[in-house]
Amino acid sequence: MKSFYFFRNMNNWTLSTDILTLEALQVTPQSSLPAFILLLLVYVFAIVSNLGLVILISSSQSLQQPMYLLLCNMSVNDMFGATIVVPHILKDLMASSSERYVHYIVCAVQAFCVHLHASVSHTVLMIMAFDRYVAICNPLRYAVVMTHRTVVGLSWAAWGSAAVLVLILIGLSVHLSRCRRLIFNLFCDNASLFSLSCENLLMNNIYGLSYTVVLLGSSICSVSLTYLKIAAVCLSSRNKALNSRALQTCATHLMVYVILLVSGFIIVILHRFPQLADHRKVAAVLGHVALPALNALIYGLQIKEVRHKIKAVFQKNKVTDVK
């Protein structure tokens, strides 16, 4: 009989630890609705603008170039990153504190998707930097090097390598036993998963640090070297047309990359100050909804070909409405 009660209690404990409680965003009841509406509007803009870019590039023969096909990768990743986080937060904004919960399996999947989105953001931007390097530093071989087959292969490599790294990262955390139920975040990530355990986390910390160093180190080094070589070519060349084109195409990419790096470092720094937990939560949410919207806005307005296509679509619609 004692064994029966023991196993029943163990099963109840397992079931209870499968249901996790999420921390809430600290907003007053009066601010919940305005925060919900603002977040929803930014999310809708991010999805519509990025989806519009993908459709525009896919349907336009003149935009079937490696640079824009790689841009589709980034837009798809931005829509993916916003969708895995924002709808859940929107639901929680309108829910009571007792209803902010998530199943452990769902939490693990969300954590995988969150880190996959962050990793792909870096790998895709690294490939875009390589594309700009070939186009500016070796323009005569650009058509030979950056074929459609190469772009597809690089895209698979960007997503595949990120997926493998993140799968190992999350797998190490899922393997741990659990002794807690509270997630100290608005959504699940790897830190949330392994903080549920009371086991030794040395292996998780070692791999997590290695993963971060490899991803950020390779990203920063490759992009920096690429732009140093591009700058050297531009400085040694007296071709104003070449320099103007290089500045136009590289400025957009570099702006998006710097914003990604700065936002990531802000979140990492805020992790070091527990008293700024609420600021970290807001920064994390903005990273998943504001950055995708900003990326689409930057590329849509800064790239001349995309800007002209968007203007042509609106002018066509305006003429149709007049008729």
Short mmCIF file of C-alpha atoms in Angstrom, two decimals:
data_model
loop_
_atom_site.label_atom_id
_atom_site.label_comp_id
_atom_site.label_asym_id
_atom_site.label_seq_id
_atom_site.Cartn_x
_atom_site.Cartn_y
_atom_site.Cartn_z
CA MET A 1 0.00 0.00 0.00
CA LYS A 2 2.84 2.40 0.82
CA SER A 3 4.42 1.63 -2.56
CA PHE A 4 1.12 2.46 -4.26
CA TYR A 5 0.91 5.88 -2.58
CA PHE A 6 4.59 6.52 -3.33
CA PHE A 7 4.19 5.86 -7.06
CA ARG A 8 0.95 7.84 -7.18
CA ASN A 9 2.68 10.82 -5.56
CA MET A 10 5.58 10.49 -7.97
CA ASN A 11 3.18 10.50 -10.93
CA ASN A 12 1.37 13.54 -9.55
CA TRP A 13 4.72 15.35 -9.14
CA THR A 14 5.70 14.49 -12.72
CA LEU A 15 2.37 15.79 -14.01
CA SER A 16 2.67 18.98 -11.96
CA THR A 17 6.18 19.71 -13.22
CA ASP A 18 4.95 19.21 -16.80
CA ILE A 19 2.77 22.30 -16.38
CA LEU A 20 5.00 25.36 -16.05
CA THR A 21 4.09 28.86 -14.89
CA LEU A 22 5.29 31.85 -16.89
CA GLU A 23 6.17 35.21 -15.39
CA ALA A 24 3.92 38.03 -16.49
CA LEU A 25 4.75 41.37 -18.03
CA GLN A 26 4.37 43.94 -15.27
CA VAL A 27 1.61 46.17 -16.61
CA THR A 28 -1.29 47.71 -14.74
CA PRO A 29 -4.84 46.57 -15.58
CA GLN A 30 -5.41 49.96 -17.22
CA SER A 31 -2.33 49.51 -19.41
CA SER A 32 -3.09 45.94 -20.52
CA LEU A 33 -5.42 46.88 -23.37
CA PRO A 34 -3.20 49.68 -24.83
CA ALA A 35 -0.15 47.37 -24.57
CA PHE A 36 -2.12 44.59 -26.28
CA ILE A 37 -3.24 46.88 -29.14
CA LEU A 38 0.25 48.35 -29.65
CA LEU A 39 1.94 44.94 -29.67
CA LEU A 40 -0.72 43.54 -32.00
CA LEU A 41 -0.33 46.43 -34.46
CA VAL A 42 3.47 46.07 -34.56
CA TYR A 43 3.13 42.29 -34.99
CA VAL A 44 0.63 42.64 -37.84
CA PHE A 45 2.87 45.21 -39.53
CA ALA A 46 5.90 42.90 -39.18
CA ILE A 47 4.04 39.94 -40.70
CA VAL A 48 2.36 41.90 -43.51
CA SER A 49 5.51 43.83 -44.50
CA ASN A 50 7.78 40.76 -44.50
CA LEU A 51 5.20 38.62 -46.29
CA GLY A 52 4.76 41.43 -48.83
CA LEU A 53 8.51 41.48 -49.47
CA VAL A 54 8.58 37.70 -50.02
CA ILE A 55 5.62 37.82 -52.42
CA LEU A 56 7.05 40.84 -54.25
CA ILE A 57 10.45 39.22 -54.76
CA SER A 58 8.96 35.83 -55.69
CA SER A 59 6.57 37.29 -58.27
CA SER A 60 8.96 39.78 -59.89
CA GLN A 61 11.36 38.45 -62.53
CA SER A 62 13.70 41.44 -62.15
CA LEU A 63 14.17 40.66 -58.44
CA GLN A 64 15.14 37.01 -58.99
CA GLN A 65 18.71 37.77 -57.93
CA PRO A 66 20.82 36.15 -55.18
CA MET A 67 20.72 39.23 -52.96
CA TYR A 68 16.92 39.36 -52.93
CA LEU A 69 16.49 35.59 -52.64
CA LEU A 70 18.67 35.75 -49.52
CA LEU A 71 16.50 38.64 -48.31
CA CYS A 72 13.51 36.26 -48.58
CA ASN A 73 15.33 33.97 -46.14
CA MET A 74 15.60 36.78 -43.62
CA SER A 75 11.95 37.81 -44.06
CA VAL A 76 10.75 34.23 -43.54
CA ASN A 77 12.93 33.96 -40.44
CA ASP A 78 11.60 37.26 -39.09
CA MET A 79 7.99 36.12 -39.52
CA PHE A 80 8.90 32.83 -37.85
CA GLY A 81 10.60 34.57 -34.91
CA ALA A 82 7.69 36.95 -34.30
CA THR A 83 5.02 34.24 -34.55
CA ILE A 84 6.60 31.85 -32.04
CA VAL A 85 6.58 34.50 -29.30
CA VAL A 86 4.13 37.35 -29.86
CA PRO A 87 0.75 35.52 -30.07
CA HIS A 88 1.48 33.77 -26.76
CA ILE A 89 2.36 37.09 -25.09
CA LEU A 90 -0.77 38.72 -26.52
CA LYS A 91 -2.87 35.94 -25.00
CA ASP A 92 -1.14 36.33 -21.64
CA LEU A 93 -1.65 40.09 -21.63
CA MET A 94 -5.39 39.56 -21.51
CA ALA A 95 -5.29 36.62 -19.07
CA SER A 96 -5.23 36.53 -15.29
CA SER A 97 -2.03 35.52 -13.49
CA SER A 98 -3.40 32.05 -12.71
CA GLU A 99 -3.81 31.33 -16.44
CA ARG A 100 -0.23 32.01 -17.49
CA TYR A 101 0.99 28.47 -17.91
CA VAL A 102 2.56 26.28 -20.58
CA HIS A 103 3.17 22.56 -20.98
CA TYR A 104 6.80 21.50 -20.72
CA ILE A 105 6.87 19.98 -24.23
CA VAL A 106 5.44 23.19 -25.71
CA CYS A 107 8.00 25.17 -23.71
CA ALA A 108 10.87 23.06 -25.09
CA VAL A 109 9.63 23.48 -28.67
CA GLN A 110 9.28 27.24 -28.18
CA ALA A 111 12.80 27.44 -26.73
CA PHE A 112 14.15 25.56 -29.76
CA CYS A 113 12.34 27.93 -32.14
CA VAL A 114 13.48 31.05 -30.24
CA HIS A 115 17.15 30.09 -30.48
CA LEU A 116 16.77 28.83 -34.06
CA HIS A 117 15.40 32.24 -35.06
CA ALA A 118 18.30 34.05 -33.35
CA SER A 119 20.90 31.73 -34.90
CA VAL A 120 19.47 31.91 -38.42
CA SER A 121 19.43 35.72 -38.16
CA HIS A 122 23.23 35.59 -37.87
CA THR A 123 23.91 32.82 -40.41
CA VAL A 124 21.72 34.42 -43.09
CA LEU A 125 23.34 37.84 -42.57
CA MET A 126 26.76 36.19 -42.86
CA ILE A 127 25.78 34.75 -46.24
CA MET A 128 24.37 38.11 -47.35
CA ALA A 129 27.72 39.70 -46.44
CA PHE A 130 29.52 37.10 -48.58
CA ASP A 131 27.15 37.88 -51.45
CA ARG A 132 27.98 41.60 -51.21
CA TYR A 133 31.71 40.78 -51.07
CA VAL A 134 31.60 38.77 -54.31
CA ALA A 135 29.41 41.36 -56.05
CA ILE A 136 31.72 44.29 -55.21
CA CYS A 137 35.19 42.76 -54.95
CA ASN A 138 34.87 40.24 -57.79
CA PRO A 139 31.99 41.42 -59.99
CA LEU A 140 33.13 39.58 -63.14
CA ARG A 141 32.78 36.21 -61.39
CA TYR A 142 29.58 37.07 -59.50
CA ALA A 143 27.25 35.31 -61.95
CA VAL A 144 29.45 32.19 -61.86
CA VAL A 145 29.87 32.06 -58.07
CA MET A 146 26.41 33.15 -56.88
CA THR A 147 24.15 30.92 -58.96
CA HIS A 148 20.62 29.97 -57.89
CA ARG A 149 21.95 26.55 -56.93
CA THR A 150 24.61 28.19 -54.71
CA VAL A 151 21.99 30.40 -53.06
CA VAL A 152 19.77 27.39 -52.30
CA GLY A 153 22.75 25.45 -50.91
CA LEU A 154 23.86 28.38 -48.73
CA SER A 155 20.29 28.86 -47.48
CA TRP A 156 20.05 25.20 -46.48
CA ALA A 157 23.45 25.50 -44.79
CA ALA A 158 22.32 28.60 -42.85
CA TRP A 159 19.18 26.91 -41.52
CA GLY A 160 20.68 23.43 -41.14
CA SER A 161 23.80 24.43 -39.20
CA ALA A 162 21.73 26.64 -36.89
CA ALA A 163 19.20 23.84 -36.33
CA VAL A 164 21.92 21.31 -35.36
CA LEU A 165 23.60 23.71 -32.92
CA VAL A 166 20.29 24.63 -31.28
CA LEU A 167 19.06 21.02 -31.18
CA ILE A 168 22.12 20.03 -29.12
CA LEU A 169 21.67 23.11 -26.90
CA ILE A 170 18.02 22.34 -26.10
CA GLY A 171 18.64 18.59 -25.94
CA LEU A 172 21.11 19.04 -23.08
CA SER A 173 18.51 21.03 -21.13
CA VAL A 174 15.60 18.67 -21.83
CA HIS A 175 17.73 15.77 -20.59
CA LEU A 176 17.87 17.30 -17.09
CA SER A 177 15.44 16.37 -14.32
CA ARG A 178 13.14 19.12 -13.04
CA CYS A 179 12.56 20.40 -9.52
CA ARG A 180 10.93 23.77 -10.30
CA ARG A 181 7.91 24.98 -12.27
CA LEU A 182 8.41 28.74 -12.65
CA ILE A 183 9.78 30.22 -15.88
CA PHE A 184 11.50 33.55 -15.13
CA ASN A 185 10.57 34.98 -18.52
CA LEU A 186 7.61 35.89 -20.71
CA PHE A 187 8.42 32.98 -23.03
CA CYS A 188 10.59 29.87 -22.97
CA ASP A 189 14.25 29.84 -23.90
CA ASN A 190 17.22 27.64 -23.04
CA ALA A 191 18.03 29.50 -19.83
CA SER A 192 14.42 29.00 -18.72
CA LEU A 193 14.66 25.25 -19.34
CA PHE A 194 17.87 24.46 -17.50
CA SER A 195 16.98 26.78 -14.60
CA LEU A 196 14.13 24.36 -13.81
CA SER A 197 16.68 21.74 -12.78
CA CYS A 198 18.58 21.26 -9.53
CA GLU A 199 21.28 19.14 -11.20
CA ASN A 200 24.85 20.16 -12.01
CA LEU A 201 24.62 22.51 -15.00
CA LEU A 202 28.34 22.57 -15.87
CA MET A 203 27.88 20.78 -19.21
CA ASN A 204 24.99 23.05 -20.19
CA ASN A 205 27.00 26.18 -19.33
CA ILE A 206 30.07 24.95 -21.23
CA TYR A 207 28.12 24.12 -24.38
CA GLY A 208 25.98 27.26 -24.09
CA LEU A 209 29.10 29.42 -23.88
CA SER A 210 30.76 27.52 -26.75
CA TYR A 211 27.62 27.86 -28.87
CA THR A 212 27.49 31.61 -28.24
CA VAL A 213 31.22 32.10 -28.94
CA VAL A 214 31.09 30.06 -32.18
CA LEU A 215 27.95 31.77 -33.47
CA LEU A 216 28.77 35.36 -32.52
CA GLY A 217 32.52 34.97 -33.11
CA SER A 218 32.11 33.58 -36.63
CA SER A 219 29.39 36.14 -37.36
CA ILE A 220 31.34 39.18 -36.19
CA CYS A 221 34.65 38.05 -37.70
CA SER A 222 33.22 37.12 -41.11
CA VAL A 223 31.13 40.28 -41.47
CA SER A 224 33.99 42.50 -40.24
CA LEU A 225 36.54 40.93 -42.62
CA THR A 226 34.06 41.16 -45.49
CA TYR A 227 33.46 44.85 -44.98
CA LEU A 228 37.14 45.61 -44.47
CA LYS A 229 37.87 44.05 -47.87
CA ILE A 230 34.95 45.91 -49.44
CA ALA A 231 36.21 49.17 -47.92
CA ALA A 232 39.72 48.48 -49.26
CA VAL A 233 38.36 47.90 -52.78
CA CYS A 234 36.26 51.08 -52.64
CA LEU A 235 39.17 53.18 -51.37
CA SER A 236 41.53 51.87 -54.05
CA SER A 237 38.97 52.39 -56.80
CA ARG A 238 38.23 55.78 -58.32
CA ASN A 239 35.03 54.48 -59.87
CA LYS A 240 32.34 56.64 -58.29
CA ALA A 241 29.55 54.44 -59.67
CA LEU A 242 31.10 51.37 -57.99
CA ASN A 243 31.53 53.17 -54.68
CA SER A 244 27.98 54.54 -54.78
CA ARG A 245 26.54 51.08 -55.49
CA ALA A 246 28.65 49.51 -52.76
CA LEU A 247 27.54 52.13 -50.24
CA GLN A 248 23.89 51.68 -51.18
CA THR A 249 23.80 47.89 -50.99
CA CYS A 250 26.12 47.50 -47.99
CA ALA A 251 24.66 50.26 -45.80
CA THR A 252 21.30 48.49 -45.55
CA HIS A 253 22.84 45.14 -44.66
CA LEU A 254 25.27 46.68 -42.18
CA MET A 255 22.51 48.68 -40.50
CA VAL A 256 20.38 45.56 -39.97
CA TYR A 257 23.39 43.62 -38.68
CA VAL A 258 24.42 46.32 -36.19
CA ILE A 259 20.85 46.60 -34.88
CA LEU A 260 20.75 42.81 -34.41
CA LEU A 261 24.06 42.81 -32.53
CA VAL A 262 23.17 45.77 -30.30
CA SER A 263 19.77 44.33 -29.38
CA GLY A 264 21.36 40.97 -28.56
CA PHE A 265 24.06 42.53 -26.38
CA ILE A 266 21.48 44.65 -24.55
CA ILE A 267 19.51 41.54 -23.58
CA VAL A 268 22.72 39.74 -22.47
CA ILE A 269 23.78 42.74 -20.36
CA LEU A 270 20.33 43.05 -18.78
CA HIS A 271 20.57 39.38 -17.76
CA ARG A 272 23.42 40.42 -15.45
CA PHE A 273 21.18 42.80 -13.50
CA PRO A 274 18.26 40.97 -11.83
CA GLN A 275 16.80 44.30 -10.67
CA LEU A 276 16.25 45.16 -14.35
CA ALA A 277 14.27 41.98 -15.09
CA ASP A 278 11.24 43.91 -16.37
CA HIS A 279 13.43 45.90 -18.77
CA ARG A 280 14.96 42.64 -20.03
CA LYS A 281 11.49 41.19 -20.70
CA VAL A 282 10.46 44.24 -22.71
CA ALA A 283 13.76 44.17 -24.65
CA ALA A 284 13.28 40.46 -25.42
CA VAL A 285 9.75 41.06 -26.73
CA LEU A 286 10.92 44.00 -28.86
CA GLY A 287 13.67 41.80 -30.28
CA HIS A 288 11.03 39.40 -31.58
CA VAL A 289 8.51 41.91 -32.91
CA ALA A 290 10.15 45.32 -33.45
CA LEU A 291 13.29 44.00 -35.21
CA PRO A 292 11.32 42.04 -37.86
CA ALA A 293 9.19 45.12 -38.54
CA LEU A 294 12.27 47.34 -38.66
CA ASN A 295 14.16 44.98 -40.96
CA ALA A 296 11.32 44.96 -43.50
CA LEU A 297 11.03 48.73 -43.28
CA ILE A 298 14.77 49.27 -43.78
CA TYR A 299 15.02 46.95 -46.78
CA GLY A 300 11.74 48.11 -48.27
CA LEU A 301 12.77 51.78 -48.18
CA GLN A 302 16.54 51.58 -48.73
CA ILE A 303 16.82 49.12 -51.64
CA LYS A 304 15.99 51.05 -54.79
CA GLU A 305 14.63 48.08 -56.74
CA VAL A 306 12.31 47.01 -53.91
CA ARG A 307 11.21 50.61 -53.32
CA HIS A 308 10.34 51.09 -56.99
CA LYS A 309 8.38 47.83 -57.08
CA ILE A 310 6.38 48.81 -53.97
CA LYS A 311 5.69 52.26 -55.48
CA ALA A 312 4.59 50.63 -58.75
CA VAL A 313 2.18 48.31 -56.93
CA PHE A 314 0.55 51.23 -55.04
CA GLN A 315 0.32 53.35 -58.21
CA LYS A 316 -1.30 50.46 -60.07
CA ASN A 317 -3.85 50.02 -57.29
CA LYS A 318 -4.53 53.76 -57.27
CA VAL A 319 -5.18 53.78 -61.02
CA THR A 320 -7.49 50.77 -60.66
CA ASP A 321 -9.47 52.52 -57.90
CA VAL A 322 -9.88 55.64 -60.06
CA LYS A 323 -11.23 53.59 -62.94
#
